[in-house]
Tab-separated table of C-alpha atoms in Angstrom:
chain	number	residue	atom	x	y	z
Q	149	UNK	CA	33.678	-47.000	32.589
Q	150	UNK	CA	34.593	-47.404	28.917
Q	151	UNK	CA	35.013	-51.063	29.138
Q	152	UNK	CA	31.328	-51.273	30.674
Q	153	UNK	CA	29.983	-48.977	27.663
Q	154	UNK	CA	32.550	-50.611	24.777
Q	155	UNK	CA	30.836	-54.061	26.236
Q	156	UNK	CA	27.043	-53.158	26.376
Q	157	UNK	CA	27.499	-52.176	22.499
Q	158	UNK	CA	28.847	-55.610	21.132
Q	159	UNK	CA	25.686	-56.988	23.791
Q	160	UNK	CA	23.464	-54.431	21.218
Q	161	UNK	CA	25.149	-54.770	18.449
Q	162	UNK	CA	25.561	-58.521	18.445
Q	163	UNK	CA	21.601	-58.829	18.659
Q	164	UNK	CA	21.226	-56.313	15.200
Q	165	UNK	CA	20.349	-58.040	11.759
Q	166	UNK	CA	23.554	-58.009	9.473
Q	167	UNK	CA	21.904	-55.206	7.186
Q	168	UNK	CA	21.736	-52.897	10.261
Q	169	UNK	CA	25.073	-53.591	11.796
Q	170	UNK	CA	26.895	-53.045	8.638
Q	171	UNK	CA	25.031	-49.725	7.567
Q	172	UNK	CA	26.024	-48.572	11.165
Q	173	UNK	CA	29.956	-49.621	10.475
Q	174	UNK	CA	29.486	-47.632	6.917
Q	175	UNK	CA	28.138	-44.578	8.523
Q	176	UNK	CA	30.865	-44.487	11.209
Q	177	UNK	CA	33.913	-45.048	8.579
Q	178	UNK	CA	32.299	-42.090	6.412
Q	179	UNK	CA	32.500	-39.898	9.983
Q	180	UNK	CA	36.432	-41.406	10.363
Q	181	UNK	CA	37.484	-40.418	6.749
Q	182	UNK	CA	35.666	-37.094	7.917
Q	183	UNK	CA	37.973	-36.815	10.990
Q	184	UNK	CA	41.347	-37.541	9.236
Q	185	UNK	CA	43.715	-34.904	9.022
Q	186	UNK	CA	44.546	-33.499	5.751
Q	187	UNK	CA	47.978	-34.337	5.569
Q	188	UNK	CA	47.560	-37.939	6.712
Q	189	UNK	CA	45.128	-38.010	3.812
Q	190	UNK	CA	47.592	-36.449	1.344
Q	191	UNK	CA	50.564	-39.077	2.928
Q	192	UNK	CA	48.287	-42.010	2.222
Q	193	UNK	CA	47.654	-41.132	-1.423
Q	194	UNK	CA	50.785	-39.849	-2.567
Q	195	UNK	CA	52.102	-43.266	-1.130
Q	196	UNK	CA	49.045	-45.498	-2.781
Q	197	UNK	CA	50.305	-43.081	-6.179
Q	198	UNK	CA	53.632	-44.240	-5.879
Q	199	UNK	CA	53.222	-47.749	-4.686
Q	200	UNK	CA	50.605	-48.815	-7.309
Q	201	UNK	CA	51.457	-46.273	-10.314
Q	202	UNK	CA	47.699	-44.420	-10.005
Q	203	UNK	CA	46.334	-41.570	-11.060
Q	204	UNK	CA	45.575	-39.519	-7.584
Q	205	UNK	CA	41.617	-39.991	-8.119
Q	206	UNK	CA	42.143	-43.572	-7.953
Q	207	UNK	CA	44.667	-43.446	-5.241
Q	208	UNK	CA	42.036	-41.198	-3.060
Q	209	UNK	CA	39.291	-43.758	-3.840
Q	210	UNK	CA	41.427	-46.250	-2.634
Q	211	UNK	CA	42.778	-44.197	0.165
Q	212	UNK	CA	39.321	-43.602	1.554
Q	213	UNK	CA	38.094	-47.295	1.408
Q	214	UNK	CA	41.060	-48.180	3.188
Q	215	UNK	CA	39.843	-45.744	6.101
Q	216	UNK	CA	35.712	-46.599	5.353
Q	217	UNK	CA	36.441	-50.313	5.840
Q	218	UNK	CA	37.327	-49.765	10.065
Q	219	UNK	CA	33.659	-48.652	10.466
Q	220	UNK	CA	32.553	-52.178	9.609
Q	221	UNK	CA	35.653	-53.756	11.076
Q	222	UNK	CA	35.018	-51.994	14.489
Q	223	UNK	CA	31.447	-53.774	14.401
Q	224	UNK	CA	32.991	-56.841	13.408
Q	225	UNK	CA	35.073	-56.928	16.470
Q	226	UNK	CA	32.154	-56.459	18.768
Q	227	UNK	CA	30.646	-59.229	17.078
Q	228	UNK	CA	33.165	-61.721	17.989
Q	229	UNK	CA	31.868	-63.154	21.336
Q	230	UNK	CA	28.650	-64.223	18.796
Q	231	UNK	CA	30.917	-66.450	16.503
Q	232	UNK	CA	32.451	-69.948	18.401
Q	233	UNK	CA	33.922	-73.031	16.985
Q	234	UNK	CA	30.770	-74.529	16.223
Q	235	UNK	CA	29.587	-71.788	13.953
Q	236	UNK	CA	32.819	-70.222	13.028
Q	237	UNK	CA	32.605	-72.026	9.046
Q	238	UNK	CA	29.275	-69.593	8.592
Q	239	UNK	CA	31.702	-66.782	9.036
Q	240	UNK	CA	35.315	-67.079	7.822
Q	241	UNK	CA	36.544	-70.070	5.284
Q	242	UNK	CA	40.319	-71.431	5.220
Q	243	UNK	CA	41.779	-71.548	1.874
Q	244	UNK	CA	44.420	-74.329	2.113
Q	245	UNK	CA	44.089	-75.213	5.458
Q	246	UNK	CA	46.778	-78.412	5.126
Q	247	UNK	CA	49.489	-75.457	4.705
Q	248	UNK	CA	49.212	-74.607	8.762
Q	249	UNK	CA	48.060	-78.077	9.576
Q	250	UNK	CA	51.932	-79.693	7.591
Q	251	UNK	CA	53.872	-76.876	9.178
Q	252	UNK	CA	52.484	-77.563	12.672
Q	253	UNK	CA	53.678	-81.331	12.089
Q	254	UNK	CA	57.731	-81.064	12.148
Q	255	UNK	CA	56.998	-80.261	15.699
Q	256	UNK	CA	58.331	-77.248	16.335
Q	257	UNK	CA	55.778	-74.939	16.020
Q	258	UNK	CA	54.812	-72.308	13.372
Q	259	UNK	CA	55.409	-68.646	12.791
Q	260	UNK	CA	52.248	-66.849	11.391
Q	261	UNK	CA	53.238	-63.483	9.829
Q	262	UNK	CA	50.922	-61.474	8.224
Q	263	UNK	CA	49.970	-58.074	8.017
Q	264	UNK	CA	46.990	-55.175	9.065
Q	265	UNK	CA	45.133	-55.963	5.838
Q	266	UNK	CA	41.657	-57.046	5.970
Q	267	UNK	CA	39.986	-57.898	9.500
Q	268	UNK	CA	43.268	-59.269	10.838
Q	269	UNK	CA	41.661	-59.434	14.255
Q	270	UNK	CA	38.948	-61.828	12.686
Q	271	UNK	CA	41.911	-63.822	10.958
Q	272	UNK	CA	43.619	-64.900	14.299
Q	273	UNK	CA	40.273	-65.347	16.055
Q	274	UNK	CA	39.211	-67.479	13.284
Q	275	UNK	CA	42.403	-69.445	13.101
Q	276	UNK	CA	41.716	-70.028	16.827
Q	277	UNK	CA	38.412	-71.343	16.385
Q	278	UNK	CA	39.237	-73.658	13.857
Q	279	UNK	CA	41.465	-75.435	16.132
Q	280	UNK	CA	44.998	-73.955	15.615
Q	281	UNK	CA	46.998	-73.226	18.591
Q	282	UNK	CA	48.048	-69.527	18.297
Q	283	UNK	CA	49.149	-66.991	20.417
Q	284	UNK	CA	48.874	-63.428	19.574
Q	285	UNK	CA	51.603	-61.092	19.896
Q	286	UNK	CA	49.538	-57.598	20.409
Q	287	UNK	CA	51.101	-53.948	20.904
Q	288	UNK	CA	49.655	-52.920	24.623
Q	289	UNK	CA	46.958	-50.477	23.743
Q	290	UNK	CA	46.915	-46.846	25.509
Q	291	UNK	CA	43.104	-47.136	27.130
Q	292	UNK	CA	43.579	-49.851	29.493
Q	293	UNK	CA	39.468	-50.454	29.204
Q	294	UNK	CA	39.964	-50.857	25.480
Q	295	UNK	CA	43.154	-53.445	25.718
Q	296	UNK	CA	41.056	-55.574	28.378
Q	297	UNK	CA	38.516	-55.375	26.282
Q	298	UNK	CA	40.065	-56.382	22.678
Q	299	UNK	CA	42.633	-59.035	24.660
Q	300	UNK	CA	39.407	-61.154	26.514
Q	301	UNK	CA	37.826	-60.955	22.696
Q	302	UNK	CA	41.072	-62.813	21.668
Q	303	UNK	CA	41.013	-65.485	24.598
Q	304	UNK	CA	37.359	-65.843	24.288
Q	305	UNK	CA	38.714	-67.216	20.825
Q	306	UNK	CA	40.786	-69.437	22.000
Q	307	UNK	CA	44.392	-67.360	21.696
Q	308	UNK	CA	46.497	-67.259	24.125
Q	309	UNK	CA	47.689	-63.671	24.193
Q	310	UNK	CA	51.142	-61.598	24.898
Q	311	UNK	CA	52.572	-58.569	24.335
Q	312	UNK	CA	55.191	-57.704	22.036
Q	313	UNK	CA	57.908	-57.372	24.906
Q	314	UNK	CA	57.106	-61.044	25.675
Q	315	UNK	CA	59.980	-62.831	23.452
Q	316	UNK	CA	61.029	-65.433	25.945
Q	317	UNK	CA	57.134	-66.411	26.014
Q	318	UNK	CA	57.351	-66.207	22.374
Q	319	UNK	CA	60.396	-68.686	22.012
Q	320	UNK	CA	58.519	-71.060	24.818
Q	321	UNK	CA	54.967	-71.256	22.972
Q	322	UNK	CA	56.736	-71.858	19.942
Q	323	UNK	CA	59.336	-74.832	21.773
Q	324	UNK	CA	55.572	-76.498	22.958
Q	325	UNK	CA	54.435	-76.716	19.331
Q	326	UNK	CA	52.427	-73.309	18.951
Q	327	UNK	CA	51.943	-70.684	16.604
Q	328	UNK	CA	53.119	-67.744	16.875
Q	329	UNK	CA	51.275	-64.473	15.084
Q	330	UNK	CA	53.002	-61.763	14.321
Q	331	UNK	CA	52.106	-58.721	12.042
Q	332	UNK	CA	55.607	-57.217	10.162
Q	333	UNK	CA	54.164	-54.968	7.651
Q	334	UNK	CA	54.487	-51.178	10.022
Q	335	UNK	CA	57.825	-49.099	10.336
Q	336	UNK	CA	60.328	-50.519	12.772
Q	337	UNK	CA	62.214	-47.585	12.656
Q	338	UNK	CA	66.083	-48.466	13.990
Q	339	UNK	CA	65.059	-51.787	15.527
Q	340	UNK	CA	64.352	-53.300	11.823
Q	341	UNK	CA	65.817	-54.382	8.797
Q	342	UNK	CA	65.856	-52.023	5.989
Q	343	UNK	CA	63.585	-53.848	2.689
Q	344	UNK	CA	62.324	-53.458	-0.283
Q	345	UNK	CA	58.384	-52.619	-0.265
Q	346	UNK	CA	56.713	-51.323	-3.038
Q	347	UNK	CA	60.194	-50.641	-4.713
Q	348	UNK	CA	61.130	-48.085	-1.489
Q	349	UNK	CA	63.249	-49.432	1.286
Q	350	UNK	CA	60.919	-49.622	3.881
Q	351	UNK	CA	62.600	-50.500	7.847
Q	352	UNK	CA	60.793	-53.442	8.836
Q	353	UNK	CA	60.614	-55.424	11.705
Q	354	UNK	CA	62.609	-59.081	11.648
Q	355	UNK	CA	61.073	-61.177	14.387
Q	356	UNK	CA	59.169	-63.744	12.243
Q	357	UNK	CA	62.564	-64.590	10.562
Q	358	UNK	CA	64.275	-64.068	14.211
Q	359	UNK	CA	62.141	-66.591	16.084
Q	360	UNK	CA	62.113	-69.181	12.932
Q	361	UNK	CA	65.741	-69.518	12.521
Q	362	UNK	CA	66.484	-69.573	16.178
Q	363	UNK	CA	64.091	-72.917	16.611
Q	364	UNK	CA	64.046	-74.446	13.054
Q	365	UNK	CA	60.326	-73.074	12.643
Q	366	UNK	CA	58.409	-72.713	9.307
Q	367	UNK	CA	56.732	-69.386	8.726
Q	368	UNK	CA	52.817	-69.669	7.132
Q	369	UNK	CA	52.059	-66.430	5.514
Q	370	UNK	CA	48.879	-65.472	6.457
Q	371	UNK	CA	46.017	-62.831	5.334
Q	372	UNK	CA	42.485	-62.458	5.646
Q	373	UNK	CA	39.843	-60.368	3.167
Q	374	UNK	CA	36.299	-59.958	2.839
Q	375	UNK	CA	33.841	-61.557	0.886
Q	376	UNK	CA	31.241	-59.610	-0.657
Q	377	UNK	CA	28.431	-61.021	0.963
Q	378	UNK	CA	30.276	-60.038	4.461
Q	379	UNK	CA	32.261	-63.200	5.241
Q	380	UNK	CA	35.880	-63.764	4.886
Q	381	UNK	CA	38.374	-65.976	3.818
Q	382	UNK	CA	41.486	-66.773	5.379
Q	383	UNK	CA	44.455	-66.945	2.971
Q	384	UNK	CA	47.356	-69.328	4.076
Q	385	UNK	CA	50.537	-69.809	2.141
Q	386	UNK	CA	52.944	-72.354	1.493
Q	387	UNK	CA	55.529	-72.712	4.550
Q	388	UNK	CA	59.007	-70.509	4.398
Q	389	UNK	CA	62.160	-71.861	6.011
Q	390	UNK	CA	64.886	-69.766	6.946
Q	391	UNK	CA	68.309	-70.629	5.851
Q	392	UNK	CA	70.892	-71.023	8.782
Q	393	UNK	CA	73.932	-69.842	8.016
Q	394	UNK	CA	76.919	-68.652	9.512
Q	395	UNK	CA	75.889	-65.079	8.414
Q	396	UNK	CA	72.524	-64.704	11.236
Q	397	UNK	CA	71.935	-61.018	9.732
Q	398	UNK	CA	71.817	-61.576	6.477
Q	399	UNK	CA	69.698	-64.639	7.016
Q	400	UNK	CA	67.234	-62.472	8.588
Q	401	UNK	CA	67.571	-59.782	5.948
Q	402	UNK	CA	66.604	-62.309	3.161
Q	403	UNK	CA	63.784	-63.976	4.818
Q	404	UNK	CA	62.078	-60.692	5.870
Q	405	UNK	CA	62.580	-59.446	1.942
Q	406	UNK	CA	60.680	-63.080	0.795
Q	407	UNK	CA	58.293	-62.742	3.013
Q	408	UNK	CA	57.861	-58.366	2.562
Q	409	UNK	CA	57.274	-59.459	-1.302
Q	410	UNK	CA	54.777	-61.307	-0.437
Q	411	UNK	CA	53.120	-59.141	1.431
Q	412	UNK	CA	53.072	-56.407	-1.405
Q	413	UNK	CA	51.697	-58.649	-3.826
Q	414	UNK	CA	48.669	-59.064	-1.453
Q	415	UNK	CA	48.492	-55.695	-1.107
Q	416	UNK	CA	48.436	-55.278	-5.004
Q	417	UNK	CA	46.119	-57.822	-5.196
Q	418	UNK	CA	43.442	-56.444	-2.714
Q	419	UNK	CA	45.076	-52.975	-2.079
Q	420	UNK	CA	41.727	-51.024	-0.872
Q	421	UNK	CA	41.852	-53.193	2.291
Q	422	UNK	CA	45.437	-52.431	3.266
Q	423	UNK	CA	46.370	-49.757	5.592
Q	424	UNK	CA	47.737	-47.039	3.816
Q	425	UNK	CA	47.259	-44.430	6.525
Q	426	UNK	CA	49.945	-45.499	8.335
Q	427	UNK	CA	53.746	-43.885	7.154
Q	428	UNK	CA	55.372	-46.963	6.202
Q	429	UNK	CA	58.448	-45.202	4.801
Q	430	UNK	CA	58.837	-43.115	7.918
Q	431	UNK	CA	62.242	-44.158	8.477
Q	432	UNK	CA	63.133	-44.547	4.646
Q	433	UNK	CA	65.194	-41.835	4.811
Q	434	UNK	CA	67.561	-42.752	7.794
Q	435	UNK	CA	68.098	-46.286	6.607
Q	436	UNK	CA	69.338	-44.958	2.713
Q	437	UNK	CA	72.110	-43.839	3.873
């Protein structure tokens, strides 16, 4: 039922003028900042107030921007089954496209890590469009109607598409030459690696740097942010190789600091379209001691 209703509205929304789609995605993240509870609120601007040395009026404009921005995200996404390969260049640009393209010629694939900043469902749609082979590693979303939904978005694209318990399709796709996308900026609780972020050791999850040293793989990291006339650009970075030592933990511990750092300075960069609402130093406490 909710995939039938969730589908009719990107059919309506898809056939709205940009000016009335967007208004509609403004008006619906004002009703989510609305609908946050307090103490999420106060977690997410105490953090941005820490993190970025603010002043908590600047921390709760940024806070709330962070939240607004889903409205027009969530319209976005509907959007997607509009935007193809032949029009994909009206919506999202590639800055340094020969980044992915170099990586993707030692042969051994590519792992893409990046992080829930900007419309990172447009980013790996977009990448998919433009040609690049990637596969998205997704966390299986509780509404079954919503998951079909978002992962036949993703194929429409041009991913191919597995869940995050998938790691011997991970290490296969990425033997045939793919790329492999995964996000690595949300608490990983015990199962990660305990980093620096934002000056706070944050436990984050090690799979990029995992799956790259096992296969001799260079990570691209990847972001994507909005233009103010509503398009987006797609930020790639030059490729990261993990050292292969004798010492495997502390070769993942290294690589997952280089590429955390550069994840924060994106965030400091273009913090308002990070997602500070989620805890990321849930676990900070555990892995101090």
């Amino acid at each position: 039922m909710l995939y039938k209703f969730v589908k009719m509205m990107s059919s309506i929304i898809s056939m709205l003028p940009r000016a009335v789609w967007q208004n509609i995605g403004n008006a619906l993240g004002e009703v989510c900042w609305v609908l946050v509870p307090r103490k999420r609120k106060r977690m997410a601007i105490e953090n941005i107030m820490c993190s970025l040395s603010l002043e908590r009026k600047q921390a709760y404009q940024i806070a709330k921007q962070s939240t607004t921005r889903f409205g027009k995200m969530f319209m976005e996404v509907l959007r997607i089954p509009t935007i193809n390969k032949d029009n994909i260049k009206q919506y999202v640009a590639i800055d340094h496209p020969e980044y992915l393209t170099g990586a993707l010629s030692h042969g051994k694939g590519a792992v893409l890590a990046t992080a829930h900043s900007g419309n990172w469902e447009m980013l790996g749609a977009s990448l998919a469009m433009y040609g690049f082979p990637l596969v998205a590693v997704v966390q299986k979303q509780t509404n079954g109607d919503m998951d079909k939904f978002i992962n036949e978005n993703r194929t429409k694209a041009g991913m191919h598409v597995t869940y995050k318990t998938g790691v011997r399709e991970m290490v296969r796709m990425l033997e045939k030459g793919q790329i492999i996308g995964l996000l690595m900026d949300q608490d990983a609780h015990s199962d990660g690696v305990p980093v620096e972020f934002f000056g706070r050791l944050a436990s984050t999850p090690s799979g990029a740097a995992a799956l790259a040293r096992m296969k001799g793989a260079p990570i691209i990291p990847a972001f994507i942010t909005a233009n103010p006339d509503g398009t987006h650009k797609v930020i790639l970075h030059p490729p990261e190789w993990v050292e292969k030592t004798n010492n495997r933990e502390e070769d993942l511990l290294l690589m997952t600091q280089k590429l955390t750092n550069i994840i924060e300075q994106h965030v400091r960069n273009i913090s308002h379209e990070w997602f500070w609402l989620h805890n990321r130093w849930k676990s900070t406490p555990k892995i101090s001691k």
